[in-house]
PDB file of C-alpha atoms in Angstrom:
ATOM      1  CA  ALA A 629      16.902   1.870  25.567  1.00 71.00           C
ATOM      2  CA  SER A 630      16.341  -1.444  24.618  1.00 83.00           C
ATOM      3  CA  THR A 631      19.495  -4.330  25.782  1.00 87.00           C
ATOM      4  CA  VAL A 632      20.542  -7.227  24.183  1.00 90.00           C
ATOM      5  CA  LEU A 633      22.065 -10.287  25.402  1.00 92.00           C
ATOM      6  CA  ASN A 634      23.766 -12.712  23.423  1.00 94.00           C
ATOM      7  CA  LEU A 635      23.244 -16.369  23.349  1.00 94.00           C
ATOM      8  CA  GLN A 636      26.723 -18.553  22.869  1.00 95.00           C
ATOM      9  CA  LYS A 637      27.290 -22.571  22.395  1.00 95.00           C
ATOM     10  CA  ASN A 638      31.211 -22.828  22.580  1.00 97.00           C
ATOM     11  CA  GLY A 639      31.367 -19.229  21.524  1.00 95.00           C
ATOM     12  CA  SER A 640      29.345 -19.255  18.645  1.00 95.00           C
ATOM     13  CA  ASN A 641      26.145 -16.744  18.688  1.00 95.00           C
ATOM     14  CA  ILE A 642      23.057 -18.759  18.353  1.00 95.00           C
ATOM     15  CA  GLY A 643      20.471 -16.374  19.518  1.00 95.00           C
ATOM     16  CA  THR A 644      19.592 -13.310  21.456  1.00 95.00           C
ATOM     17  CA  ILE A 645      17.540 -12.456  24.252  1.00 92.00           C
ATOM     18  CA  THR A 646      16.186  -8.543  23.826  1.00 91.00           C
ATOM     19  CA  PHE A 647      14.567  -6.280  26.555  1.00 86.00           C
ATOM     20  CA  THR A 648      12.614  -3.619  25.235  1.00 83.00           C
ATOM     21  CA  ASP A 649      12.906  -0.267  26.942  1.00 77.00           C
ATOM     22  CA  ALA A 650       9.587  -0.354  28.274  1.00 74.00           C
ATOM     23  CA  GLY A 651       8.802  -3.935  29.434  1.00 72.00           C
ATOM     24  CA  ASN A 652      10.111  -6.170  31.698  1.00 76.00           C
ATOM     25  CA  THR A 653      10.070  -9.411  29.781  1.00 82.00           C
ATOM     26  CA  ALA A 654      12.188 -10.443  27.142  1.00 87.00           C
ATOM     27  CA  ALA A 655      11.992 -11.285  23.854  1.00 89.00           C
ATOM     28  CA  PHE A 656      13.894 -14.823  23.026  1.00 90.00           C
ATOM     29  CA  ALA A 657      15.612 -14.925  19.116  1.00 93.00           C
ATOM     30  CA  MET A 658      17.112 -18.551  18.484  1.00 91.00           C
ATOM     31  CA  ALA A 659      18.493 -20.175  15.137  1.00 81.00           C
ATOM     32  CA  GLY A 660      16.343 -23.214  15.650  1.00 87.00           C
ATOM     33  CA  ALA A 661      17.072 -25.953  18.618  1.00 86.00           C
ATOM     34  CA  GLN A 662      20.071 -26.279  20.068  1.00 88.00           C
ATOM     35  CA  SER A 663      21.432 -29.765  20.860  1.00 89.00           C
ATOM     36  CA  PHE A 664      24.135 -29.584  23.840  1.00 91.00           C
ATOM     37  CA  ALA A 665      26.237 -32.674  24.338  1.00 91.00           C
ATOM     38  CA  ALA A 666      28.873 -33.098  27.471  1.00 91.00           C
ATOM     39  CA  GLY A 667      31.357 -30.187  27.912  1.00 95.00           C
ATOM     40  CA  ASP A 668      29.009 -27.660  25.760  1.00 96.00           C
ATOM     41  CA  ARG A 669      29.484 -24.179  27.079  1.00 96.00           C
ATOM     42  CA  LEU A 670      26.330 -22.048  27.369  1.00 94.00           C
ATOM     43  CA  ALA A 671      26.992 -18.116  27.529  1.00 95.00           C
ATOM     44  CA  ILE A 672      25.410 -15.177  27.897  1.00 93.00           C
ATOM     45  CA  ILE A 673      26.927 -12.297  26.566  1.00 92.00           C
ATOM     46  CA  ASN A 674      25.999  -8.491  27.419  1.00 89.00           C
ATOM     47  CA  GLN A 675      26.376  -5.998  25.250  1.00 84.00           C
ATOM     48  CA  ASP A 676      29.222  -3.499  24.972  1.00 84.00           C
ATOM     49  CA  PRO A 677      28.970  -1.134  26.735  1.00 85.00           C
ATOM     50  CA  ALA A 678      26.564  -2.686  29.151  1.00 81.00           C
ATOM     51  CA  ASP A 679      23.166  -0.919  30.265  1.00 79.00           C
ATOM     52  CA  ALA A 680      24.061   0.587  33.464  1.00 78.00           C
ATOM     53  CA  THR A 681      20.108   0.523  34.381  1.00 77.00           C
ATOM     54  CA  LEU A 682      19.474  -3.288  33.791  1.00 78.00           C
ATOM     55  CA  ALA A 683      19.770  -4.443  36.847  1.00 77.00           C
ATOM     56  CA  ASP A 684      18.033  -7.793  39.344  1.00 80.00           C
ATOM     57  CA  LEU A 685      17.801  -9.491  35.902  1.00 80.00           C
ATOM     58  CA  SER A 686      16.501 -13.458  36.456  1.00 83.00           C
ATOM     59  CA  ILE A 687      16.626 -15.537  33.019  1.00 84.00           C
ATOM     60  CA  THR A 688      15.413 -19.293  33.769  1.00 84.00           C
ATOM     61  CA  LEU A 689      16.259 -21.727  31.151  1.00 80.00           C
ATOM     62  CA  LYS A 690      14.127 -24.803  30.247  1.00 81.00           C
ATOM     63  CA  GLY A 691      15.440 -27.930  28.313  1.00 80.00           C
ATOM     64  CA  LYS A 692      14.634 -31.197  27.469  1.00 80.00           C
ATOM     65  CA  ARG A 693      17.282 -34.403  28.442  1.00 79.00           C
ATOM     66  CA  ASP A 694      17.078 -37.197  25.682  1.00 75.00           C
TER      67      ASP A 694
END
């Protein structure tokens, strides 16, 4: 089955990372560009129940500092 990870900024959902059942590349969906200030928190939350077959996961995030 597919796996959906929620992206949260300070506890509020801002997007998702979705892995399909047949792929090893994720699709990112965001509610537009996000800005973070010092002290803001980014969390990646697994679905519940977690997919027991999802293993050896690596996620790289790219950002820009203004």
